[in-house]
Amino acid sequence: MKPFDYVRANDLISAAGALDEKSEIIAGGTNLLDLMKLQVMAPDKVVDITRIPGLDKIEPEGEGLRIGTLVKNADLAADPRIRTGYPVLSRALLAGASGQIRNKATTGGNLLQRTRCPYFYDPEMACNKREPGAGCSAKGGVSRMLAILGTSEDCRAAHPSDMAVALRALNAMIEIRRKNGDIYHLAMDDFYQLPGDRPDIETTLKDGEIITAVILPKPVVGVQSYRKIRDRASYAFALVSVAAVATVEHGLIQNASVAFGGIGSRPWADLDVNAFLNGKEPSAELFGDAADLLLTAAITDEGNAFKTTMTRRALIAVMSEVTGLREASVGSDRVGEIA
Ligand SMILES: Cc1cc2nc3c(=O)[nH]c(=O)nc-3n(C[C@H](O)[C@H](O)[C@H](O)COP(=O)(O)OP(=O)(O)OC[C@H]3O[C@@H](n4cnc5c(N)ncnc54)[C@H](O)[C@@H]3O)c2cc1C
Ligand code: SF4
């Protein structure tokens, strides 16, 4: 590992002051340290934010919740307010990584973990995300884990976070502190960048900016579900995952919000698909049509073409559960009226 300076920040002001273009924040370290050991990331300075007070709290914010950036994935999944009001988030977190990792991994770190494209993790292989302009070894390579939506000629990597998929379905906002102390909020689609010709730029985060929290809106009454399909039962990233939230009133779907993991270059949601579902009577045919709409723009090759069929089946199954068309599996939870 390349030598680096270590700064332990006691507050957000000193953390922001220590950050420059050659430094990285460390939170749980479960992704950053791996990348540093592999020399995929080689910061001159690491700024430890884990001793900054107040960032590890889950607090009410309006009718929703404010999740501090240092809240551990395991604590977030187990919090009673999350389990009852936002069960899709709890389930997505529990579907990610292992118990040990969830005990270390933080909310902000999970949002900013890097792609699991195998070529990105191998410094011997050309990768535009690691080194802009170097080329993409995934072209003509193994594509099983790669994205099929939102890709570009220069990068086809999938976004890896399960938590972010649930947050996208819940329309969460990301709270960011600028270097000068100002705070602003971004919707997830405005935060995560499509790869285009600069796949190394993954988010809008600027030097010195720190994620301070995630803001959840008021819980949606209805049923929420998260389904993750992967190569083995634990410790594997999603081939395809679906987070769904919906209500059925007078036989018609309301408030449908669906997001996908494993298939997009960012936690993937398509507002046209949500609009298509709303106001209609639930049926397997409707959900299949929604999947066709979602997948119109999909670009696949031999190695990941199976993801279109898998996504279609997963969407039909999950939407059938949340709309009551089919008996709910262990992955679905009803959210009641929240006082
Ligand atoms: C074996 C294994 C299996 C895994 N399986 C899954 C899985 O199935 N699903 C899944 O979703 N994840 C999985 N993960 C990934 C894991 O969830 C992430 O490593 C973890 O969430 C990262 O959080 P962290 O706090 O450790 O981040 P760190 O490693 O500390 O940081 C990650 C990045 O975020 C930046 N950062 C951290 N906090 C902030 C902040 N507040 N503001 C700005 N930048 C910040 C850091 O600078 C760094 O670039 C797996 C990881 C491993 C090792
Ligand atoms: S798909 Fe993206 S991350 Fe993977 S090798 Fe190509 S440029 Fe790198």
mmCIF file of N, CA and C and ligand atoms in Angstrom, residues 24-34 41 49 69-70 73 95-98 101 104-114 116 160-163 205 209-212 228 230 235-238, ligand 1:
data_model
loop_
_atom_site.group_PDB
_atom_site.id
_atom_site.type_symbol
_atom_site.label_atom_id
_atom_site.label_comp_id
_atom_site.label_asym_id
_atom_site.label_seq_id
_atom_site.Cartn_x
_atom_site.Cartn_y
_atom_site.Cartn_z
ATOM 1 N N GLU A 24 -9.062 11.239 0.743
ATOM 2 C CA GLU A 24 -10.310 10.457 0.787
ATOM 3 C C GLU A 24 -10.800 10.403 2.223
ATOM 4 N N ILE A 25 -12.103 10.502 2.374
ATOM 5 C CA ILE A 25 -12.720 10.255 3.684
ATOM 6 C C ILE A 25 -12.681 8.759 3.956
ATOM 7 N N ILE A 26 -12.455 8.381 5.212
ATOM 8 C CA ILE A 26 -12.660 6.972 5.577
ATOM 9 C C ILE A 26 -13.770 6.920 6.632
ATOM 10 N N ALA A 27 -14.719 6.012 6.417
ATOM 11 C CA ALA A 27 -15.808 5.816 7.395
ATOM 12 C C ALA A 27 -15.641 4.398 7.942
ATOM 13 N N GLY A 28 -16.395 3.424 7.433
ATOM 14 C CA GLY A 28 -16.198 2.039 7.880
ATOM 15 C C GLY A 28 -14.912 1.428 7.311
ATOM 16 N N GLY A 29 -14.475 1.934 6.180
ATOM 17 C CA GLY A 29 -13.242 1.465 5.544
ATOM 18 C C GLY A 29 -13.391 0.145 4.802
ATOM 19 N N THR A 30 -14.585 -0.419 4.755
ATOM 20 C CA THR A 30 -14.739 -1.766 4.184
ATOM 21 C C THR A 30 -14.562 -1.798 2.668
ATOM 22 N N ASN A 31 -14.721 -0.677 1.994
ATOM 23 C CA ASN A 31 -14.449 -0.627 0.566
ATOM 24 C C ASN A 31 -13.146 0.128 0.295
ATOM 25 N N LEU A 32 -12.963 1.252 0.974
ATOM 26 C CA LEU A 32 -11.786 2.082 0.702
ATOM 27 C C LEU A 32 -10.484 1.324 0.968
ATOM 28 N N LEU A 33 -10.398 0.624 2.087
ATOM 29 C CA LEU A 33 -9.139 -0.063 2.417
ATOM 30 C C LEU A 33 -8.813 -1.158 1.411
ATOM 31 N N ASP A 34 -9.832 -1.898 0.967
ATOM 32 C CA ASP A 34 -9.611 -2.917 -0.071
ATOM 33 C C ASP A 34 -9.020 -2.272 -1.325
ATOM 34 N N MET A 41 -7.159 2.705 -5.539
ATOM 35 C CA MET A 41 -7.215 4.077 -5.030
ATOM 36 C C MET A 41 -5.949 4.295 -4.201
ATOM 37 N N ILE A 49 -13.566 10.311 9.684
ATOM 38 C CA ILE A 49 -14.681 11.117 10.222
ATOM 39 C C ILE A 49 -15.429 10.388 11.340
ATOM 40 N N THR A 69 -24.821 10.051 8.524
ATOM 41 C CA THR A 69 -23.943 9.320 7.592
ATOM 42 C C THR A 69 -23.167 8.188 8.262
ATOM 43 N N LEU A 70 -22.943 8.291 9.585
ATOM 44 C CA LEU A 70 -22.168 7.241 10.257
ATOM 45 C C LEU A 70 -23.033 6.135 10.855
ATOM 46 N N ASN A 73 -24.850 0.110 8.826
ATOM 47 C CA ASN A 73 -25.871 -0.612 8.046
ATOM 48 C C ASN A 73 -26.672 -1.562 8.939
ATOM 49 N N ALA A 95 -29.976 -7.773 2.883
ATOM 50 C CA ALA A 95 -29.603 -8.584 1.708
ATOM 51 C C ALA A 95 -28.181 -8.274 1.251
ATOM 52 N N GLY A 96 -27.554 -7.255 1.843
ATOM 53 C CA GLY A 96 -26.229 -6.827 1.394
ATOM 54 C C GLY A 96 -25.118 -7.315 2.302
ATOM 55 N N ALA A 97 -24.012 -7.704 1.715
ATOM 56 C CA ALA A 97 -22.772 -8.056 2.422
ATOM 57 C C ALA A 97 -23.006 -9.140 3.476
ATOM 58 N N SER A 98 -22.203 -9.109 4.551
ATOM 59 C CA SER A 98 -22.324 -10.102 5.627
ATOM 60 C C SER A 98 -22.568 -9.345 6.933
ATOM 61 N N ILE A 101 -19.600 -7.199 7.981
ATOM 62 C CA ILE A 101 -19.415 -5.976 7.177
ATOM 63 C C ILE A 101 -20.506 -4.958 7.505
ATOM 64 N N LYS A 104 -19.782 -2.688 10.324
ATOM 65 C CA LYS A 104 -18.765 -1.645 10.101
ATOM 66 C C LYS A 104 -19.224 -0.611 9.075
ATOM 67 N N ALA A 105 -19.923 -1.097 8.051
ATOM 68 C CA ALA A 105 -20.269 -0.242 6.905
ATOM 69 C C ALA A 105 -21.252 0.856 7.325
ATOM 70 N N THR A 106 -21.038 2.055 6.778
ATOM 71 C CA THR A 106 -21.859 3.212 7.148
ATOM 72 C C THR A 106 -22.784 3.619 5.998
ATOM 73 N N THR A 107 -23.729 4.477 6.341
ATOM 74 C CA THR A 107 -24.696 4.943 5.337
ATOM 75 C C THR A 107 -23.993 5.681 4.193
ATOM 76 N N GLY A 108 -23.148 6.665 4.540
ATOM 77 C CA GLY A 108 -22.461 7.444 3.496
ATOM 78 C C GLY A 108 -21.507 6.573 2.692
ATOM 79 N N GLY A 109 -20.785 5.685 3.379
ATOM 80 C CA GLY A 109 -19.825 4.815 2.690
ATOM 81 C C GLY A 109 -20.523 3.859 1.741
ATOM 82 N N ASN A 110 -21.693 3.379 2.151
ATOM 83 C CA ASN A 110 -22.443 2.463 1.292
ATOM 84 C C ASN A 110 -22.878 3.175 0.007
ATOM 85 N N LEU A 111 -23.302 4.433 0.141
ATOM 86 C CA LEU A 111 -23.725 5.182 -1.049
ATOM 87 C C LEU A 111 -22.571 5.406 -2.016
ATOM 88 N N LEU A 112 -21.360 5.512 -1.446
ATOM 89 C CA LEU A 112 -20.203 5.862 -2.277
ATOM 90 C C LEU A 112 -19.272 4.691 -2.553
ATOM 91 N N GLN A 113 -19.670 3.480 -2.206
ATOM 92 C CA GLN A 113 -18.838 2.328 -2.551
ATOM 93 C C GLN A 113 -18.688 2.272 -4.064
ATOM 94 N N ARG A 114 -17.557 1.706 -4.515
ATOM 95 C CA ARG A 114 -17.273 1.684 -5.952
ATOM 96 C C ARG A 114 -17.842 0.416 -6.591
ATOM 97 N N ARG A 116 -18.339 -3.107 -8.590
ATOM 98 C CA ARG A 116 -17.664 -4.399 -8.451
ATOM 99 C C ARG A 116 -17.274 -4.979 -9.810
ATOM 100 N N PRO A 160 -23.289 -1.025 -7.274
ATOM 101 C CA PRO A 160 -23.392 -2.235 -6.451
ATOM 102 C C PRO A 160 -24.301 -2.177 -5.218
ATOM 103 N N SER A 161 -24.705 -0.989 -4.774
ATOM 104 C CA SER A 161 -25.341 -0.897 -3.446
ATOM 105 C C SER A 161 -26.793 -1.382 -3.429
ATOM 106 N N ASP A 162 -27.105 -2.283 -2.487
ATOM 107 C CA ASP A 162 -28.506 -2.677 -2.264
ATOM 108 C C ASP A 162 -29.271 -1.557 -1.567
ATOM 109 N N MET A 163 -28.630 -0.969 -0.549
ATOM 110 C CA MET A 163 -29.300 0.080 0.225
ATOM 111 C C MET A 163 -29.779 1.215 -0.687
ATOM 112 N N LEU A 205 -20.431 14.983 -6.144
ATOM 113 C CA LEU A 205 -19.696 15.429 -4.952
ATOM 114 C C LEU A 205 -18.395 16.141 -5.342
ATOM 115 N N GLU A 209 -16.549 18.299 0.004
ATOM 116 C CA GLU A 209 -17.951 18.058 0.358
ATOM 117 C C GLU A 209 -18.086 16.719 1.087
ATOM 118 N N ILE A 210 -18.967 16.707 2.069
ATOM 119 C CA ILE A 210 -19.154 15.509 2.902
ATOM 120 C C ILE A 210 -20.639 15.167 2.930
ATOM 121 N N ILE A 211 -20.959 13.902 2.731
ATOM 122 C CA ILE A 211 -22.348 13.466 2.957
ATOM 123 C C ILE A 211 -22.573 13.487 4.465
ATOM 124 N N THR A 212 -23.599 14.198 4.905
ATOM 125 C CA THR A 212 -23.863 14.250 6.350
ATOM 126 C C THR A 212 -25.064 13.373 6.740
ATOM 127 N N LYS A 228 -33.786 -9.790 -4.092
ATOM 128 C CA LYS A 228 -32.436 -9.764 -4.676
ATOM 129 C C LYS A 228 -32.100 -11.144 -5.230
ATOM 130 N N ARG A 230 -29.138 -13.422 -6.807
ATOM 131 C CA ARG A 230 -27.671 -13.421 -6.840
ATOM 132 C C ARG A 230 -27.164 -14.840 -7.040
ATOM 133 N N TYR A 235 -23.504 -13.076 0.719
ATOM 134 C CA TYR A 235 -22.193 -12.563 0.362
ATOM 135 C C TYR A 235 -22.000 -12.414 -1.136
ATOM 136 N N ALA A 236 -23.038 -12.034 -1.834
ATOM 137 C CA ALA A 236 -22.886 -11.824 -3.273
ATOM 138 C C ALA A 236 -23.664 -10.583 -3.681
ATOM 139 N N PHE A 237 -23.131 -9.874 -4.660
ATOM 140 C CA PHE A 237 -23.808 -8.695 -5.167
ATOM 141 C C PHE A 237 -24.954 -9.126 -6.084
ATOM 142 N N ALA A 238 -25.883 -8.196 -6.314
ATOM 143 C CA ALA A 238 -27.095 -8.549 -7.060
ATOM 144 C C ALA A 238 -26.813 -8.770 -8.541
HETATM 145 C C1 LIG B 1 -17.152 -9.140 0.887
HETATM 146 C C2 LIG B 1 -18.066 -7.957 0.677
HETATM 147 C C3 LIG B 1 -19.354 -8.183 0.243
HETATM 148 C C4 LIG B 1 -20.204 -7.097 0.051
HETATM 149 N N1 LIG B 1 -21.490 -7.318 -0.391
HETATM 150 C C5 LIG B 1 -22.319 -6.252 -0.590
HETATM 151 C C6 LIG B 1 -23.652 -6.424 -1.069
HETATM 152 O O1 LIG B 1 -24.106 -7.537 -1.331
HETATM 153 N N2 LIG B 1 -24.439 -5.323 -1.214
HETATM 154 C C7 LIG B 1 -23.977 -4.066 -0.941
HETATM 155 O O2 LIG B 1 -24.722 -3.102 -1.080
HETATM 156 N N3 LIG B 1 -22.717 -3.870 -0.510
HETATM 157 C C8 LIG B 1 -21.893 -4.928 -0.328
HETATM 158 N N4 LIG B 1 -20.612 -4.713 0.090
HETATM 159 C C9 LIG B 1 -20.109 -3.355 0.150
HETATM 160 C C10 LIG B 1 -20.262 -2.722 1.510
HETATM 161 O O3 LIG B 1 -21.638 -2.503 1.730
HETATM 162 C C11 LIG B 1 -19.483 -1.413 1.444
HETATM 163 O O4 LIG B 1 -18.117 -1.743 1.477
HETATM 164 C C12 LIG B 1 -19.794 -0.475 2.580
HETATM 165 O O5 LIG B 1 -21.158 -0.143 2.607
HETATM 166 C C13 LIG B 1 -18.981 0.788 2.482
HETATM 167 O O6 LIG B 1 -19.190 1.552 3.663
HETATM 168 P P1 LIG B 1 -17.959 2.044 4.522
HETATM 169 O O7 LIG B 1 -18.508 2.881 5.606
HETATM 170 O O8 LIG B 1 -17.085 0.908 4.934
HETATM 171 O O9 LIG B 1 -17.223 2.942 3.419
HETATM 172 P P2 LIG B 1 -15.690 3.287 3.266
HETATM 173 O O10 LIG B 1 -14.961 2.126 2.703
HETATM 174 O O11 LIG B 1 -15.154 3.915 4.501
HETATM 175 O O12 LIG B 1 -15.824 4.430 2.162
HETATM 176 C C14 LIG B 1 -16.294 4.163 0.866
HETATM 177 C C15 LIG B 1 -16.187 5.461 0.059
HETATM 178 O O13 LIG B 1 -17.097 6.428 0.559
HETATM 179 C C16 LIG B 1 -16.432 7.638 0.875
HETATM 180 N N5 LIG B 1 -17.155 8.193 2.028
HETATM 181 C C17 LIG B 1 -17.516 7.508 3.150
HETATM 182 N N6 LIG B 1 -18.270 8.299 3.934
HETATM 183 C C18 LIG B 1 -18.375 9.488 3.309
HETATM 184 C C19 LIG B 1 -19.051 10.703 3.617
HETATM 185 N N7 LIG B 1 -19.774 10.851 4.727
HETATM 186 N N8 LIG B 1 -18.964 11.743 2.746
HETATM 187 C C20 LIG B 1 -18.233 11.594 1.607
HETATM 188 N N9 LIG B 1 -17.576 10.476 1.261
HETATM 189 C C21 LIG B 1 -17.659 9.431 2.098
HETATM 190 C C22 LIG B 1 -15.012 7.231 1.140
HETATM 191 O O14 LIG B 1 -14.112 8.314 0.925
HETATM 192 C C23 LIG B 1 -14.817 6.109 0.139
HETATM 193 O O15 LIG B 1 -14.489 6.645 -1.122
HETATM 194 C C24 LIG B 1 -19.748 -5.774 0.302
HETATM 195 C C25 LIG B 1 -18.438 -5.556 0.746
HETATM 196 C C26 LIG B 1 -17.601 -6.630 0.926
HETATM 197 C C27 LIG B 1 -16.197 -6.356 1.388
#
